[in-house]
Coordinates of C-alpha atoms and ligand atoms in Angstrom, one line a residue:
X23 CA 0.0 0.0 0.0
X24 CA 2.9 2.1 0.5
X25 CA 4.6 4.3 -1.7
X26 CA 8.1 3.4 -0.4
X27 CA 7.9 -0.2 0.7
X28 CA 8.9 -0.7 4.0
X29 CA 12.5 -3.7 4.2
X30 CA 10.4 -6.2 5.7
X31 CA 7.9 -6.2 2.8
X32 CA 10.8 -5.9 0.3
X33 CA 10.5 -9.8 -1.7
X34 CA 14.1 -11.2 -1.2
X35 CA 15.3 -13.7 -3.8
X36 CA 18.0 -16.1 -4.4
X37 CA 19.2 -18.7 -6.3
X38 CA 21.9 -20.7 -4.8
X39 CA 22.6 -19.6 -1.5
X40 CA 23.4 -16.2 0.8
X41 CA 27.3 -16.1 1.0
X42 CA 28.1 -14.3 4.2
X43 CA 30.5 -11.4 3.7
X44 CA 32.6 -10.7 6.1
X45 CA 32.5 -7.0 5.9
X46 CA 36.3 -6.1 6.5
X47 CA 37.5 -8.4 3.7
X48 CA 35.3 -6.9 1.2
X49 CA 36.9 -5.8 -2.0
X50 CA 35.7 -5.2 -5.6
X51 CA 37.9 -6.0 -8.4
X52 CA 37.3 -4.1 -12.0
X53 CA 39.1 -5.8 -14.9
X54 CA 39.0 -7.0 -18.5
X55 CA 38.8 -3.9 -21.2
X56 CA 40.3 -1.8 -18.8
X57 CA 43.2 0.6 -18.7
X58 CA 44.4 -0.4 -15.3
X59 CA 42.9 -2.6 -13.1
X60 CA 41.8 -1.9 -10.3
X61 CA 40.7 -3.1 -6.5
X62 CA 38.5 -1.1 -4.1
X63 CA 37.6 -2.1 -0.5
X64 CA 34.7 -1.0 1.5
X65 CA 35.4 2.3 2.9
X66 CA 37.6 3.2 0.0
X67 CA 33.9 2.9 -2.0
X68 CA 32.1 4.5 0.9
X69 CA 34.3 7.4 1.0
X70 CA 33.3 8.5 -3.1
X71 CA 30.3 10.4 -3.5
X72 CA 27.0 8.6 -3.3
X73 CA 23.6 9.5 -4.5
X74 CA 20.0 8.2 -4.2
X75 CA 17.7 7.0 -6.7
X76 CA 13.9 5.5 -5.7
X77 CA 13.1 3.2 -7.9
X78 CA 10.5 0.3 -8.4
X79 CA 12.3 -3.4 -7.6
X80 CA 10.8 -6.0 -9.7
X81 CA 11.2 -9.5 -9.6
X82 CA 10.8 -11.5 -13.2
X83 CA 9.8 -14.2 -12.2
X84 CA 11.0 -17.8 -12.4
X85 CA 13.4 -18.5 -14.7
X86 CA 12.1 -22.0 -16.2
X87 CA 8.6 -20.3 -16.5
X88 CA 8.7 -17.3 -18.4
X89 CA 5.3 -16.8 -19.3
X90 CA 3.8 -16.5 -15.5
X91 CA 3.0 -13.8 -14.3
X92 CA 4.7 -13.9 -10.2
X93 CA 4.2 -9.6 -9.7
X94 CA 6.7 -9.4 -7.1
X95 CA 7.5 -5.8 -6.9
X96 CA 8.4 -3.3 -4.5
X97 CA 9.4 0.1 -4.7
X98 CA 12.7 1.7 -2.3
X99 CA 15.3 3.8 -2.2
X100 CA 18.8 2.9 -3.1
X101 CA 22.0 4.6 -2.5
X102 CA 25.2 4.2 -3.4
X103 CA 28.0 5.5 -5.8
X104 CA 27.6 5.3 -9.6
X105 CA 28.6 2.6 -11.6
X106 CA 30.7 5.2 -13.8
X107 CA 32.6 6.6 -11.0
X108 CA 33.8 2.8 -9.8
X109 CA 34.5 1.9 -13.5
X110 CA 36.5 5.2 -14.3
X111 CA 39.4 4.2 -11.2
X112 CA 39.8 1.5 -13.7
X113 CA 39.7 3.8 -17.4
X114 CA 37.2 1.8 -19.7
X115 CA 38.3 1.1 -22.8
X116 CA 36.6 1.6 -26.3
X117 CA 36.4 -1.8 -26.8
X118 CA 34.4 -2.6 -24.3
X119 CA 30.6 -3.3 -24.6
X120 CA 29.2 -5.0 -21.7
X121 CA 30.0 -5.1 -18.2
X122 CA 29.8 -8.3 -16.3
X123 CA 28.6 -8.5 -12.8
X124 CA 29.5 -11.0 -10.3
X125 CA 28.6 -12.1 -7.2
X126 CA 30.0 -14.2 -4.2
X127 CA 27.6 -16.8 -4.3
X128 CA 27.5 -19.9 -6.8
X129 CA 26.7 -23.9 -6.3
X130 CA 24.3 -26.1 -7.5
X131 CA 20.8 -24.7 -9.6
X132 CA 18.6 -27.3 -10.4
X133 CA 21.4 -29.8 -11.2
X134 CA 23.2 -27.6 -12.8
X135 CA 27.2 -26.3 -11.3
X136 CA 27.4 -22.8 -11.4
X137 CA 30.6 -21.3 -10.8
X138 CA 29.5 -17.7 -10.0
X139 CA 26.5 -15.8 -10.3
X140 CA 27.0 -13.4 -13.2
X141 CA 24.9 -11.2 -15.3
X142 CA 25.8 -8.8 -18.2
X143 CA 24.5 -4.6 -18.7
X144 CA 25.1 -3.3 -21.8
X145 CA 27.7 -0.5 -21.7
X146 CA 25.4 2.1 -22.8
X147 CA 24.0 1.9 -19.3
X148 CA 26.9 3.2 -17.3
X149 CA 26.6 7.0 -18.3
X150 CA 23.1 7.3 -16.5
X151 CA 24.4 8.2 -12.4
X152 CA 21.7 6.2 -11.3
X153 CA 22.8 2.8 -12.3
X154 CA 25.4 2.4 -9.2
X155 CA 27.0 0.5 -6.3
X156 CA 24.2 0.2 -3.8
X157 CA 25.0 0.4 -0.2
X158 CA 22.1 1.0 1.1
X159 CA 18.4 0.3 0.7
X160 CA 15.6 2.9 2.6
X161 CA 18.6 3.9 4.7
X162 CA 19.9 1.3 6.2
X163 CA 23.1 -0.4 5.0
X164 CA 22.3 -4.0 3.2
X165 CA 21.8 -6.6 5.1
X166 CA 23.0 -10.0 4.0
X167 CA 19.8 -11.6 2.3
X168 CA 19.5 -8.1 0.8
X169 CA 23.2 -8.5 -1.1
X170 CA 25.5 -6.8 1.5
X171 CA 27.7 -5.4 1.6
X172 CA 27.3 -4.0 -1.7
X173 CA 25.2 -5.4 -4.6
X174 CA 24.7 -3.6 -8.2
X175 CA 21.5 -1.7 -8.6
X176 CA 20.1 -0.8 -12.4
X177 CA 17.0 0.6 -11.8
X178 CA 14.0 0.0 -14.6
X179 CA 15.9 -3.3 -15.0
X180 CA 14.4 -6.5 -14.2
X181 CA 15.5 -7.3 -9.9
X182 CA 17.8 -10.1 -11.7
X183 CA 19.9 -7.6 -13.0
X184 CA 21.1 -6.3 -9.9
X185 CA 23.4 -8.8 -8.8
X186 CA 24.1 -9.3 -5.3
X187 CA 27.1 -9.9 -3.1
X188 CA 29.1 -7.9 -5.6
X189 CA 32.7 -8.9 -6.0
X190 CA 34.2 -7.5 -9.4
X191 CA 33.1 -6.3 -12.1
X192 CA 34.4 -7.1 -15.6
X193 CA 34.7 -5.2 -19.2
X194 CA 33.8 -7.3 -22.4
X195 CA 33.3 -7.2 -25.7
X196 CA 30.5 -9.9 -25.7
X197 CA 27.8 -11.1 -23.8
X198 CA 28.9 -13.1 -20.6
X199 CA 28.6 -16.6 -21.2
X200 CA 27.2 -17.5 -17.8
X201 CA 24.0 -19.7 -17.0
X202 CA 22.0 -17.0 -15.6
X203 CA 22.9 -14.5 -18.5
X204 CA 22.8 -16.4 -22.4
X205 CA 20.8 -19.7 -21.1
X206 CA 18.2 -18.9 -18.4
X207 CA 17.0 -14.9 -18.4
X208 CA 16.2 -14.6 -22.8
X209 CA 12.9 -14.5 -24.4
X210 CA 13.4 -16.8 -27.6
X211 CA 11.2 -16.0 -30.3
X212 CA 11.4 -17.9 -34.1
X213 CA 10.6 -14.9 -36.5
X214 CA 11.0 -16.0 -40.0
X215 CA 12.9 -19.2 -39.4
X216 CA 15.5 -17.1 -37.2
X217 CA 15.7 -16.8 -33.4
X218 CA 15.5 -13.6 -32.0
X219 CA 16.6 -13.4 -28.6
X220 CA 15.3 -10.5 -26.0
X221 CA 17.9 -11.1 -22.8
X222 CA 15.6 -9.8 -19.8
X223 CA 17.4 -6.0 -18.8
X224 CA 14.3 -3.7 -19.2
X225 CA 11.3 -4.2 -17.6
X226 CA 7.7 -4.1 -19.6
X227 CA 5.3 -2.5 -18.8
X228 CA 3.0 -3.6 -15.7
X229 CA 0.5 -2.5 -13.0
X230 CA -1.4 -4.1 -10.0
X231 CA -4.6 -3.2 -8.1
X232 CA -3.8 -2.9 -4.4
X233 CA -7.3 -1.4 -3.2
X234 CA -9.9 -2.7 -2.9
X235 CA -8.8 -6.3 -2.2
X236 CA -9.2 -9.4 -4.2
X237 CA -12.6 -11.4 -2.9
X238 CA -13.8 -8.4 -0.9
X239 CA -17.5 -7.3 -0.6
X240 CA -18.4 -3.9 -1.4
X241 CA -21.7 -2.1 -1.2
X242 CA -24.1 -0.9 -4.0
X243 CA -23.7 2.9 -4.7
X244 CA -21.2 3.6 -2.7
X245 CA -18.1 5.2 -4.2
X246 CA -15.1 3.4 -3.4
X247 CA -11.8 3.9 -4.9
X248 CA -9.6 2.0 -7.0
X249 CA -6.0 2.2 -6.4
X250 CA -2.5 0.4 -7.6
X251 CA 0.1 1.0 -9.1
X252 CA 2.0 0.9 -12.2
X253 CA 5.6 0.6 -13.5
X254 CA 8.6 -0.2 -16.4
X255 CA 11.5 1.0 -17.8
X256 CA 10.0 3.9 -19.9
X257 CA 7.6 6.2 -17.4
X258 CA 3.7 5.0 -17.6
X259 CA 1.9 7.4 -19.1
X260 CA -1.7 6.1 -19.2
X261 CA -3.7 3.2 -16.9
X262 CA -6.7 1.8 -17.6
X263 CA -9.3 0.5 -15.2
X264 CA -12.0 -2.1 -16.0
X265 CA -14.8 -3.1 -13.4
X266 CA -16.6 -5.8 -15.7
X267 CA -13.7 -8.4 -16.7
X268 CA -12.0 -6.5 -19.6
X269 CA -15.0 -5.7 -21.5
X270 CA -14.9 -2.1 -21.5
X271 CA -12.2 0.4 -19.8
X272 CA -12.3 3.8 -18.3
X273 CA -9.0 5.8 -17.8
X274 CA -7.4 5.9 -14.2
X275 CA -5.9 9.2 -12.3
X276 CA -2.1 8.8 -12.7
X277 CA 0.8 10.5 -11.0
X278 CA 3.6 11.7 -12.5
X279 CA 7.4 9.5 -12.2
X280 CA 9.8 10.4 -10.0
X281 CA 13.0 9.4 -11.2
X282 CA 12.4 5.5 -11.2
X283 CA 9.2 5.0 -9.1
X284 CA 6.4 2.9 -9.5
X285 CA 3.3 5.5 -10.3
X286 CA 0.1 5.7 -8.1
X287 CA -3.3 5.3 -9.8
X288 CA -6.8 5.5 -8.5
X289 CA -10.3 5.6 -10.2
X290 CA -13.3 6.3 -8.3
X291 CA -16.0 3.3 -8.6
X292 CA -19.6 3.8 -7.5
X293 CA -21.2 0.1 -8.2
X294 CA -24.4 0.3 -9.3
X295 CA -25.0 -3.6 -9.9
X296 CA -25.0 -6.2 -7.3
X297 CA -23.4 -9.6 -8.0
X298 CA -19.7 -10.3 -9.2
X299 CA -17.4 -8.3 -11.0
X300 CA -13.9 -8.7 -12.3
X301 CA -11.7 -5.6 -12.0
X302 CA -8.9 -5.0 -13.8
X303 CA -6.1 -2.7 -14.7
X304 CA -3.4 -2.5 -17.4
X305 CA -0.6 0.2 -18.1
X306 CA 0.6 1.8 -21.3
X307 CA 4.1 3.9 -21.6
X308 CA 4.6 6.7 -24.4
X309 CA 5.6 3.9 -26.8
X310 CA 2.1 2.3 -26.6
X311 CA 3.8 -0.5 -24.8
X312 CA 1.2 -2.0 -22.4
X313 CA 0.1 -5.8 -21.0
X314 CA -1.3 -8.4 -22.7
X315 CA -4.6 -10.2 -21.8
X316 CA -2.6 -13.4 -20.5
X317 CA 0.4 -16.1 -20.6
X318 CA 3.0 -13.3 -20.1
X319 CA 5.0 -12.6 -17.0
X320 CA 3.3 -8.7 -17.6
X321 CA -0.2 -10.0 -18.6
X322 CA -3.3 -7.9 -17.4
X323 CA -3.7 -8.3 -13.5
X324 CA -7.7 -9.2 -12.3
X325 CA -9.1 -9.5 -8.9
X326 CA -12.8 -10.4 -8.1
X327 CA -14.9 -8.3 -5.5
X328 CA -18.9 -8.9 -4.9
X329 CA -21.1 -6.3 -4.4
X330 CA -23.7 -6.4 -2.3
X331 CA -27.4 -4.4 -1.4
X332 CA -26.8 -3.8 2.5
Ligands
MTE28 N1 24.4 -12.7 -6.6 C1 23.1 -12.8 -6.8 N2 22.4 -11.7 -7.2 C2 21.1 -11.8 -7.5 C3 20.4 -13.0 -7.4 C4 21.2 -14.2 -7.0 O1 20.6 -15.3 -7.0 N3 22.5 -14.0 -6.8 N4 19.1 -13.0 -7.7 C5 18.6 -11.9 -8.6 C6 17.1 -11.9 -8.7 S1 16.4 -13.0 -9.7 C7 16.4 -10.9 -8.2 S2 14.7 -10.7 -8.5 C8 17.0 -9.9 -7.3 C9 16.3 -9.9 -5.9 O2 16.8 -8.9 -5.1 P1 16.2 -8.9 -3.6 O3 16.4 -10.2 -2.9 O4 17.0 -7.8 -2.9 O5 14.8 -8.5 -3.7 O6 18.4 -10.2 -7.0 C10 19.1 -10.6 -8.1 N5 20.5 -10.6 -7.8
MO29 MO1 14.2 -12.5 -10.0

């Protein structure tokens, strides 16, 4: 209900294990394409400037099962020092198109041995000051499940892009050849006998109805309001509301974005039938991006209220 989500309510995800990090030995290595490499320990990173950014923290969903909608989502404030700051101790060379992330935890997925969890940003991504070096999350220094000490943070990216337990980060000319990067984490679509492949960085977009809640009973003409909220990596610029199962939609209040937020909607609702009804919302962004009906992990999100004749 919130408009910053309080830690505790924050989802927390991982896929092998939580290393602990023993705070003193901490150190990040940046290497690869680089003009010098370079190591940084904890309060050598602590003592370069830092910013905030509040952003929206979405979870993909499962990896194996693409196509299901999971709508884990929060919305917090980072800080931390900019990726481009860390990376320019280390001079980034032309060359280089992707930086690799990786974290301190690896071990058995599934069956499978992963050495180290790694994901891949295109390079393009570094000049904005608000992909960075997280420290903190809502002001308090990150905890261990939350990716202490220091975990990458790119917000309007999908929560899998932000790896965790950061260790060193790596300049490369190519895609990183890790599990969770080129296997698990693409969209694979055949268009005209080729594949296409989409890797998962920027996130569709979605919205969610938080008020009123699913299965409750509301009266007969009496306004209620109904309230969620709606994100992705482009700023939403229109949400619409449907009380009748999809059939016909009505556009929603929206606020404005700030900086990466998830954006408030409401739509005031005064039932004038009793019985079941199916509400609904779905976002658009500039592009005329928006959800589909179903079998995506951003399809259009229903609840079910009754309304009753008191
Ligand atoms: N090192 C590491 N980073 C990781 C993961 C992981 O398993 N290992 N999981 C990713 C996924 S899939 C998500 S959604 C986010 C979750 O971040 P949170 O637990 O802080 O919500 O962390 C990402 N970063
Ligand atoms: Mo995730």
């Amino acid at each position: 209900m919130d408009f910053q989500t309080p830690a505790n309510l924050v989802f927390s995800l991982y896929h092998m294990r939580v290393p602990l990090i023993d705070r003193r030995d901490w150190k990040i290595t940046i290497k690869g394409l680089v003009a010098r490499e370079a190591t940084l320990s904890l309060d050598e990173l602590r003592a370069m400037p830092q910013r905030d950014v509040n952003s929206f923290h979405e979870c993909c969903g499962h990896p194996f099962y693409p196509t299901v909608p999971v709508r884990r989502v929060a919305n917090v404030v980072w800080r931390g020092v900019p990726l481009k700051d860390v990376l320019a101790r280390a001079g980034v060379t032309p060359d280089a198109k992707f930086v690799w992330s990786t974290g301190a935890d690896g071990g058995d997925y599934h069956g499978i041995n992963v050495d180290a969890f790694v994901k891949d940003l295109p390079i393009a991504e570094v000049d904005r000051d608000d992909v960075m070096l997280a420290l903190q999350m809502n002001g308090e220094d990150l905890e261990d499940g939350r990716g202490g000490p220091v975990r990458l943070v790119v917000p309007g990216y999908y929560g899998t892009n932000s790896t965790k337990w950061l260790v060193s980060l790596e300049l490369q000319a190519e895609r990183s050849p890790g599990y969770f990067t080129t296997v698990m984490y693409n969209d694979r679509e055949i268009k005209d006998g080729n594949e296409i492949i989409a890797p998962l960085w920027r996130v569709a977009p979605h919205s969610i109805i938080v008020a009123p809640a699913h299965q409750r009973t509301l009266q007969l003409r009496q306004q209620t309001v109904i309230s969620g909220w709606a994100w992705g990596a482009d700023p939403i610029e229109t949400v619409d509301v449907s009380v009748d199962g999809g059939l016909n939609w009505r556009r929603a209040e929206l606020a404005l974005r700030y900086q990466h937020s998830w954006q408030g909607f409401g739509f005031p609702w005064t039932p004038t039938t009793s019985g079941a009804h199916q509400l609904q919302c779905r976002a658009f962004d500039a592009a005329g991006r928006g959800q589909p009906p179903a079998g995506a992990r951003n399809s259009i999100f229903a609840i079910d209220v009754s309304v009753e004749d008191l």
